[in-house]
Short mmCIF file of C-alpha atoms in Angstrom, two decimals:
data_model
loop_
_atom_site.label_atom_id
_atom_site.label_comp_id
_atom_site.label_asym_id
_atom_site.label_seq_id
_atom_site.Cartn_x
_atom_site.Cartn_y
_atom_site.Cartn_z
CA UNK A 1 70.39 84.90 98.83
CA UNK A 2 72.75 85.46 101.62
CA UNK A 3 73.76 89.09 102.64
CA UNK A 4 74.57 91.72 104.92
CA UNK A 5 74.04 95.30 105.26
CA UNK A 6 76.23 97.45 107.58
CA UNK A 7 76.39 101.76 107.93
CA UNK A 8 78.44 103.53 105.44
CA UNK A 9 81.13 104.98 107.25
CA UNK A 10 83.35 106.91 108.05
CA UNK A 11 82.48 106.83 111.88
CA UNK A 12 84.19 109.56 113.34
CA UNK A 13 84.39 110.13 117.06
CA UNK A 14 85.95 111.47 119.57
CA UNK A 15 87.64 109.24 122.20
CA UNK A 16 85.25 107.85 125.59
CA UNK A 17 81.96 108.98 122.89
CA UNK A 18 79.35 105.90 122.57
CA UNK A 19 79.84 103.83 119.24
CA UNK A 20 77.08 102.35 117.46
CA UNK A 21 77.62 100.21 114.22
CA UNK A 22 74.65 99.39 112.84
CA UNK A 23 74.10 95.83 111.16
CA UNK A 24 71.17 93.84 109.32
CA UNK A 25 71.47 90.41 107.46
CA UNK A 26 69.11 88.29 105.22
CA UNK A 27 69.75 84.70 105.25
CA UNK A 28 68.14 80.96 105.02
CA UNK A 29 68.19 79.21 107.91
CA UNK A 30 69.60 80.19 111.29
CA UNK A 31 73.12 82.06 110.68
CA UNK A 32 75.82 83.07 113.42
CA UNK A 33 76.61 86.49 113.43
CA UNK A 34 80.78 87.56 113.59
CA UNK A 35 82.14 90.90 113.75
CA UNK A 36 85.87 90.65 112.62
CA UNK A 37 88.20 93.94 112.88
CA UNK A 38 91.04 95.25 110.89
CA UNK A 39 93.21 97.49 111.78
CA UNK A 40 95.66 99.25 109.34
CA UNK A 41 97.78 97.20 107.02
CA UNK A 42 96.30 94.23 109.11
CA UNK A 43 94.09 90.63 107.99
CA UNK A 44 90.75 90.57 109.44
CA UNK A 45 90.16 89.73 112.68
CA UNK A 46 87.59 87.93 114.85
CA UNK A 47 86.37 90.53 117.26
CA UNK A 48 83.18 88.58 118.73
CA UNK A 49 80.25 86.58 117.54
CA UNK A 50 76.52 85.36 118.35
CA UNK A 51 75.65 81.46 116.83
CA UNK A 52 71.65 82.08 118.29
CA UNK A 53 69.06 84.26 118.81
CA UNK A 54 69.78 86.07 122.31
CA UNK A 55 73.41 85.71 122.09
CA UNK A 56 75.27 88.70 123.04
CA UNK A 57 78.73 88.66 121.86
CA UNK A 58 81.25 90.31 123.98
CA UNK A 59 85.72 91.11 123.53
CA UNK A 60 87.48 94.33 124.19
CA UNK A 61 84.42 96.16 125.90
CA UNK A 62 82.64 95.81 122.79
CA UNK A 63 79.09 94.00 122.51
CA UNK A 64 76.67 93.07 119.99
CA UNK A 65 72.93 90.97 120.42
CA UNK A 66 71.61 88.81 117.71
CA UNK A 67 68.18 89.77 117.47
CA UNK A 68 66.11 87.50 115.35
CA UNK A 69 63.00 90.14 114.45
CA UNK A 70 64.82 92.73 113.46
CA UNK A 71 67.82 90.55 111.77
CA UNK A 72 70.63 92.69 113.07
CA UNK A 73 73.10 92.69 115.11
CA UNK A 74 74.12 95.89 115.63
CA UNK A 75 78.46 96.80 117.42
CA UNK A 76 77.86 99.15 120.06
CA UNK A 77 81.18 100.15 122.73
CA UNK A 78 80.67 102.59 125.77
CA UNK A 79 83.84 104.72 125.20
CA UNK A 80 85.91 104.43 122.44
CA UNK A 81 89.73 104.77 122.91
CA UNK A 82 92.32 106.20 119.43
CA UNK A 83 92.74 102.51 119.36
CA UNK A 84 89.77 100.89 118.35
CA UNK A 85 90.26 103.48 114.92
CA UNK A 86 89.97 100.45 112.31
CA UNK A 87 87.40 98.99 109.81
CA UNK A 88 84.88 97.06 110.71
CA UNK A 89 83.18 94.49 109.07
CA UNK A 90 79.92 92.31 110.02
CA UNK A 91 79.39 88.83 108.81
CA UNK A 92 76.90 85.97 109.08
CA UNK A 93 77.77 81.74 108.08
CA UNK A 94 74.18 80.50 107.46
CA UNK A 95 73.41 76.41 107.66
CA UNK A 96 72.32 74.66 104.96
CA UNK A 97 74.85 76.08 102.63
CA UNK A 98 78.15 75.96 101.71
CA UNK A 99 79.18 77.64 105.31
CA UNK A 100 81.19 80.16 103.29
CA UNK A 101 80.67 83.64 105.55
CA UNK A 102 79.23 86.77 103.94
CA UNK A 103 80.69 90.02 104.96
CA UNK A 104 79.61 93.51 104.56
CA UNK A 105 80.86 96.31 103.05
CA UNK A 106 83.06 97.27 106.10
CA UNK A 107 82.78 100.54 108.20
CA UNK A 108 85.48 102.83 109.17
CA UNK A 109 86.02 104.21 112.48
CA UNK A 110 88.01 106.63 113.02
CA UNK A 111 88.56 108.15 117.06
CA UNK A 112 89.93 111.34 117.51
CA UNK A 113 91.89 112.12 120.88
CA UNK B 1 100.53 79.01 116.60
CA UNK B 2 102.37 81.03 113.45
CA UNK B 3 98.88 82.15 112.16
CA UNK B 4 98.03 81.91 107.94
CA UNK B 5 101.37 83.37 106.40
CA UNK B 6 100.87 84.67 102.77
CA UNK B 7 103.78 85.90 100.95
CA UNK B 8 104.95 87.76 99.25
CA UNK B 9 103.81 91.20 100.95
CA UNK B 10 104.31 93.43 98.52
CA UNK B 11 104.09 92.95 94.59
CA UNK B 12 104.76 94.95 91.78
CA UNK B 13 104.51 93.82 88.69
CA UNK B 14 103.49 95.52 85.22
CA UNK B 15 100.73 94.45 83.24
CA UNK B 16 100.94 91.40 80.84
CA UNK B 17 103.34 89.97 83.71
CA UNK B 18 102.62 86.69 85.97
CA UNK B 19 102.15 86.72 89.33
CA UNK B 20 101.67 83.97 91.95
CA UNK B 21 100.13 84.71 95.80
CA UNK B 22 101.17 81.40 98.34
CA UNK B 23 99.62 81.08 101.39
CA UNK B 24 100.27 78.27 104.06
CA UNK B 25 96.97 78.11 106.38
CA UNK B 26 96.95 76.78 109.89
CA UNK B 27 98.08 73.26 110.62
CA UNK B 28 94.91 71.21 110.76
CA UNK B 29 92.92 73.73 109.53
CA UNK B 30 90.78 72.45 106.42
CA UNK B 31 89.01 75.15 104.74
CA UNK B 32 90.69 77.91 102.90
CA UNK B 33 89.17 81.15 101.45
CA UNK B 34 90.96 83.26 98.94
CA UNK B 35 89.23 86.80 99.26
CA UNK B 36 90.33 90.27 97.35
CA UNK B 37 89.74 93.60 98.47
CA UNK B 38 88.96 96.68 97.11
CA UNK B 39 88.05 99.60 98.04
CA UNK B 40 85.36 99.84 95.26
CA UNK B 41 83.80 96.26 95.88
CA UNK B 42 84.76 95.64 99.13
CA UNK B 43 85.76 91.95 100.52
CA UNK B 44 85.24 89.72 97.89
CA UNK B 45 85.37 86.00 97.94
CA UNK B 46 86.90 84.55 94.98
CA UNK B 47 87.36 80.70 95.54
CA UNK B 48 87.05 78.11 98.44
CA UNK B 49 88.51 75.05 99.38
CA UNK B 50 87.76 72.39 101.76
CA UNK B 51 90.04 69.41 102.44
CA UNK B 52 91.80 70.82 99.44
CA UNK B 53 89.25 70.12 97.27
CA UNK B 54 87.93 73.71 95.33
CA UNK B 55 83.97 73.67 96.24
CA UNK B 56 83.44 77.36 94.98
CA UNK B 57 85.05 78.91 92.60
CA UNK B 58 82.13 81.45 91.19
CA UNK B 59 84.01 84.22 92.58
CA UNK B 60 87.35 83.75 90.24
CA UNK B 61 86.95 86.61 88.34
CA UNK B 62 87.94 85.43 84.89
CA UNK B 63 90.10 82.65 83.08
CA UNK B 64 93.24 84.51 84.11
CA UNK B 65 93.02 83.36 87.55
CA UNK B 66 93.59 80.27 88.96
CA UNK B 67 94.03 78.43 92.49
CA UNK B 68 95.71 75.41 93.53
CA UNK B 69 95.87 73.46 96.50
CA UNK B 70 98.23 70.36 96.42
CA UNK B 71 97.99 69.53 100.03
CA UNK B 72 96.83 70.57 103.04
CA UNK B 73 99.98 73.28 104.00
CA UNK B 74 99.68 74.88 100.72
CA UNK B 75 97.68 77.10 98.23
CA UNK B 76 98.52 79.10 95.40
CA UNK B 77 96.58 82.43 93.72
CA UNK B 78 98.31 82.93 89.88
CA UNK B 79 96.80 85.72 87.97
CA UNK B 80 98.11 85.33 84.21
CA UNK B 81 98.39 87.99 82.20
CA UNK B 82 97.68 90.45 85.04
CA UNK B 83 96.09 93.57 84.28
CA UNK B 84 95.94 97.17 86.09
CA UNK B 85 92.74 96.34 87.21
CA UNK B 86 93.71 93.42 89.33
CA UNK B 87 95.30 95.42 92.30
CA UNK B 88 93.89 95.12 95.15
CA UNK B 89 95.21 93.75 98.42
CA UNK B 90 94.64 89.54 97.89
CA UNK B 91 94.05 88.27 101.62
CA UNK B 92 94.24 83.86 102.51
CA UNK B 93 91.91 82.71 105.63
CA UNK B 94 91.98 78.93 106.76
CA UNK B 95 89.34 77.58 109.20
CA UNK B 96 88.98 75.22 110.91
CA UNK B 97 86.13 72.92 109.50
CA UNK B 98 83.18 73.25 107.82
CA UNK B 99 80.69 74.95 110.39
CA UNK B 100 78.37 77.96 110.57
CA UNK B 101 79.78 78.74 114.14
CA UNK B 102 83.57 79.02 112.63
CA UNK B 103 85.40 81.63 112.55
CA UNK B 104 88.32 82.80 109.93
CA UNK B 105 91.21 82.97 110.31
CA UNK B 106 93.13 86.01 108.03
CA UNK B 107 96.86 86.38 106.86
CA UNK B 108 97.93 89.59 106.69
CA UNK B 109 97.35 89.97 102.60
CA UNK B 110 99.38 90.52 99.90
CA UNK B 111 99.34 94.08 98.09
CA UNK B 112 99.58 93.95 94.65
CA UNK B 113 99.95 96.86 92.37
CA UNK B 114 99.69 96.10 88.82
CA UNK B 115 101.40 98.85 86.37
#
């Protein structure tokens, strides 16, 4: 079945550091890929998405590129801020199925001043 | 757009009591999802509705859990009787249509504590 694997956290960085959160997936068909972010005490919200191979999703300085050859969708940001501290979820939605998104376990990011 | 609205935000109850969680999806959205989030198991899908019809309830833990969607603007998740292991944050989410590139809109969740 479909699955998403994320690097375990927490990831702890200093402000202005470079961020990478790894995400790999297994899916049938041609999935759409998503990153969601969950701030403390809130629900998940979409951060960015990509719907086909080589697409790059971007938002708020975050980027992720859909790599079909490596089945990956790593999240990156060049300079993190304290306000980026949150839990980040990688997810996929595969065609040919029930359109139910599959989520990874989430990676907690802590950014120190 | 008011977003997905869940109530209550917090619920504390005693083991054996009935608990009802409520969700109002975004107007015009056809798909509704109930998730449970715990530290141990992460985010688990409990049930998925499309056009008010349950499509996949394979994630519902056991017969103590039931969910309904009587109309397009309201859904409930009921636990009867509740147990301490049901303590978690329960999220409702909706999306506009069934499509692989559709994003989910999540509510703020209900923090359930069963003592």
